[in-house]
mmCIF file of C-alpha atoms in Angstrom:
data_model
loop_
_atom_site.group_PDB
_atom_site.id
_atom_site.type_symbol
_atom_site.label_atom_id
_atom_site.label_comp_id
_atom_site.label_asym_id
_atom_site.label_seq_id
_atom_site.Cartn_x
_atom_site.Cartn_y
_atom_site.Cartn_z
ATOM 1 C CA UNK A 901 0.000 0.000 0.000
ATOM 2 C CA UNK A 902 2.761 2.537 0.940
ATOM 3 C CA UNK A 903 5.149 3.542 -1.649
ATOM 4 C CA UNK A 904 8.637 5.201 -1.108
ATOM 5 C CA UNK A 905 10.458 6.363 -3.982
ATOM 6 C CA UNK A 906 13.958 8.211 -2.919
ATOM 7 C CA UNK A 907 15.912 9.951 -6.336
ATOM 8 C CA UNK A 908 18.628 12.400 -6.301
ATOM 9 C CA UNK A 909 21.794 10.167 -6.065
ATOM 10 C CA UNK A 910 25.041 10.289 -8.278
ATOM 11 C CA UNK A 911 28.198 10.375 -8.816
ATOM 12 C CA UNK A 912 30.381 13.063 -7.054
ATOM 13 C CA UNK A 913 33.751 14.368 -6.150
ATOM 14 C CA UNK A 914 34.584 14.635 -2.347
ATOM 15 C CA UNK A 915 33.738 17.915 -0.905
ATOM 16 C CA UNK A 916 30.368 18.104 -3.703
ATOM 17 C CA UNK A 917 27.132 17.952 -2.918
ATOM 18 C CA UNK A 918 23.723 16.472 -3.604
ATOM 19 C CA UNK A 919 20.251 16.709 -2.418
ATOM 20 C CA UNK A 920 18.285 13.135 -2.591
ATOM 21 C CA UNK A 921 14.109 13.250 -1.996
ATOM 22 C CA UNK A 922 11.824 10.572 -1.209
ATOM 23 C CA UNK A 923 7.924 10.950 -1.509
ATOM 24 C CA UNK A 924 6.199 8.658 0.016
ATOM 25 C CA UNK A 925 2.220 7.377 -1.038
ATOM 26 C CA UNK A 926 -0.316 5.710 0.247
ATOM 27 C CA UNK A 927 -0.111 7.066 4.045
ATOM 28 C CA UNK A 928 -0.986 9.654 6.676
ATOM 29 C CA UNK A 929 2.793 11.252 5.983
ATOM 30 C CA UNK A 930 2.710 14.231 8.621
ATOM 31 C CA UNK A 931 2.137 11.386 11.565
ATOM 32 C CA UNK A 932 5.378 9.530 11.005
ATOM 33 C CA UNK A 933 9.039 10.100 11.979
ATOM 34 C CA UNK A 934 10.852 9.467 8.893
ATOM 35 C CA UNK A 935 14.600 8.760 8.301
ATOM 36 C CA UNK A 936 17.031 8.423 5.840
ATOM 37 C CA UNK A 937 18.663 5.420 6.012
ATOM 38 C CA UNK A 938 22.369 3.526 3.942
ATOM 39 C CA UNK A 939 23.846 0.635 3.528
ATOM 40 C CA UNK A 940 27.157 0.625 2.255
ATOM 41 C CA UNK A 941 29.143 -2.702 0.704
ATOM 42 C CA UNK A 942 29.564 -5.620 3.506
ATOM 43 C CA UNK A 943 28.103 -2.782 6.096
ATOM 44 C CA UNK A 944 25.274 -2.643 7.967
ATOM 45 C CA UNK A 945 22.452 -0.697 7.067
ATOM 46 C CA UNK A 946 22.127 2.179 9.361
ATOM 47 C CA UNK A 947 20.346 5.507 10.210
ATOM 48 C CA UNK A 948 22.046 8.478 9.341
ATOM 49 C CA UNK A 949 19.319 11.125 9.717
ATOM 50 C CA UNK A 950 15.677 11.419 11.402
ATOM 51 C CA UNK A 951 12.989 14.006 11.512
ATOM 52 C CA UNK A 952 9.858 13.769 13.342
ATOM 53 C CA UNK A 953 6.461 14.997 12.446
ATOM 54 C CA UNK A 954 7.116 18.205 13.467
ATOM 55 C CA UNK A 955 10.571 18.814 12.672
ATOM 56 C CA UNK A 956 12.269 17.699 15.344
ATOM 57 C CA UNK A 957 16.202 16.509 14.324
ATOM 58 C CA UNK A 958 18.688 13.912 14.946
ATOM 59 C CA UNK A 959 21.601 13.128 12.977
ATOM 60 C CA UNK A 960 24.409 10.183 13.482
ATOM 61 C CA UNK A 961 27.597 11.332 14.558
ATOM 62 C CA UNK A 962 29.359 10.877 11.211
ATOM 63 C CA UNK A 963 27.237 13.215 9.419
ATOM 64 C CA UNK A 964 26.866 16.337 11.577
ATOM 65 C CA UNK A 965 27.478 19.740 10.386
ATOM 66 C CA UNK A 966 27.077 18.108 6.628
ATOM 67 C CA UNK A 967 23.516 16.803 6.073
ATOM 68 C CA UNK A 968 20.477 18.476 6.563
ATOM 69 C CA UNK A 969 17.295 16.700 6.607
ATOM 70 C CA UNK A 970 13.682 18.578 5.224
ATOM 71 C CA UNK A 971 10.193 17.120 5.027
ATOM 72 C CA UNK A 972 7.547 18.940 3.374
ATOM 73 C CA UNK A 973 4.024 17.489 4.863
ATOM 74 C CA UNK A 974 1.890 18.856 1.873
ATOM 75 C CA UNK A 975 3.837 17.066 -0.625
ATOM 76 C CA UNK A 976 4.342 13.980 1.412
ATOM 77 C CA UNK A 977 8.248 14.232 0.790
ATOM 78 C CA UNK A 978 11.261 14.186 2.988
ATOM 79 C CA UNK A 979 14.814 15.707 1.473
ATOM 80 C CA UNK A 980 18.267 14.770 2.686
ATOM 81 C CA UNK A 981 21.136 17.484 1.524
ATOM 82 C CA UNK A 982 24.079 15.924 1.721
ATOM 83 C CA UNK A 983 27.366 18.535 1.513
ATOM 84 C CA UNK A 984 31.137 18.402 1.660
ATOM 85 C CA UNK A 985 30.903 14.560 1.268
ATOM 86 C CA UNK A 986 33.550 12.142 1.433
ATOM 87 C CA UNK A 987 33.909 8.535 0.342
ATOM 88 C CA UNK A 988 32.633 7.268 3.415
ATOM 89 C CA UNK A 989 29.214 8.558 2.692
ATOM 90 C CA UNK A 990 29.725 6.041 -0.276
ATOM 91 C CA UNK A 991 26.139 3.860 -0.257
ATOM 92 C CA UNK A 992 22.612 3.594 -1.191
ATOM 93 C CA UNK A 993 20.532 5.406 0.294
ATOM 94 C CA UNK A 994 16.788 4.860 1.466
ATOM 95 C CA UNK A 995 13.939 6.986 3.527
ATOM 96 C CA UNK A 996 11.660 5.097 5.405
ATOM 97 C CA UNK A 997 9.621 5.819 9.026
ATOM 98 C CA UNK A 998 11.597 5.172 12.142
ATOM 99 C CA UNK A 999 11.510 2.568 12.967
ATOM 100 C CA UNK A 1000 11.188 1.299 9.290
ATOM 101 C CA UNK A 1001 7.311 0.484 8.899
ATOM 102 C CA UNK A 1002 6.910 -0.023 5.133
ATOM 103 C CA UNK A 1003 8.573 -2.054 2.538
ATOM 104 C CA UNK A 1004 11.641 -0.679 1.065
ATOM 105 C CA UNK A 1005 11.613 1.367 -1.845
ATOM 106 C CA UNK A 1006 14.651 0.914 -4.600
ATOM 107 C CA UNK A 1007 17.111 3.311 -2.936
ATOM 108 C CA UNK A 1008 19.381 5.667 -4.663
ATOM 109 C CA UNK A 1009 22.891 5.262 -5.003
ATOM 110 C CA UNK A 1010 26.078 7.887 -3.515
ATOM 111 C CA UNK A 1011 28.968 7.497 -4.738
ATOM 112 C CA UNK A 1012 31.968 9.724 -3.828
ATOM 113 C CA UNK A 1013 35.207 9.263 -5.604
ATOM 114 C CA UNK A 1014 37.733 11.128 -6.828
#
């Protein structure tokens, strides 16, 4: 029933930037916490960024002072803008609620390389 669909990823130097989106269908958007979430190559998947229903912020460690996470209610979408990024952030990327509720969507890939 609920669709996520996160777009935005690429291909970038480190120090560039992008700015992924995810819109999500098929639910009451403005009640959930949602998250962006990666997985990078033999890692675990983990949370890098959450925002609750009325903007309220947390970001992992690692990612502080680089990412900023959005959500627009009225257009059921959450953002994740991703600067001065380094191969590290190197994954794909996926929104979902937190905790994860719905299936996964296809992700987008980051890569950062020189």
């Amino acid at each position: 029933q609920v669709q996520l669909v996160e777009s935005g990823g690429g291909l970038v130097q480190p120090g560039g930037s992008l700015r992924l989106s995810c819109v999500a269908s098929g639910t009451i958007f403005r009640i959930y916490v949602m998250g962006w979430y990666r997985q990078a190559p033999g890692k675990q998947r983990e949370l890098v960024a959450a925002i609750t229903s009325v903007g309220k912020i947390n970001y992992v460690d690692s990612v502080k002072g680089r990412f900023t996470i959005s959500r627009d209610n009225a257009k059921n979408t959450v953002y994740l803008q991703m600067n001065s990024l380094k191969p590290e952030d190197t994954a794909v990327y996926h929104c979902n609620s937190n905790p994860p509720n719905f299936s996964w969507g296809q992700g987008t890939q980051v890569t950062v390389s020189s």
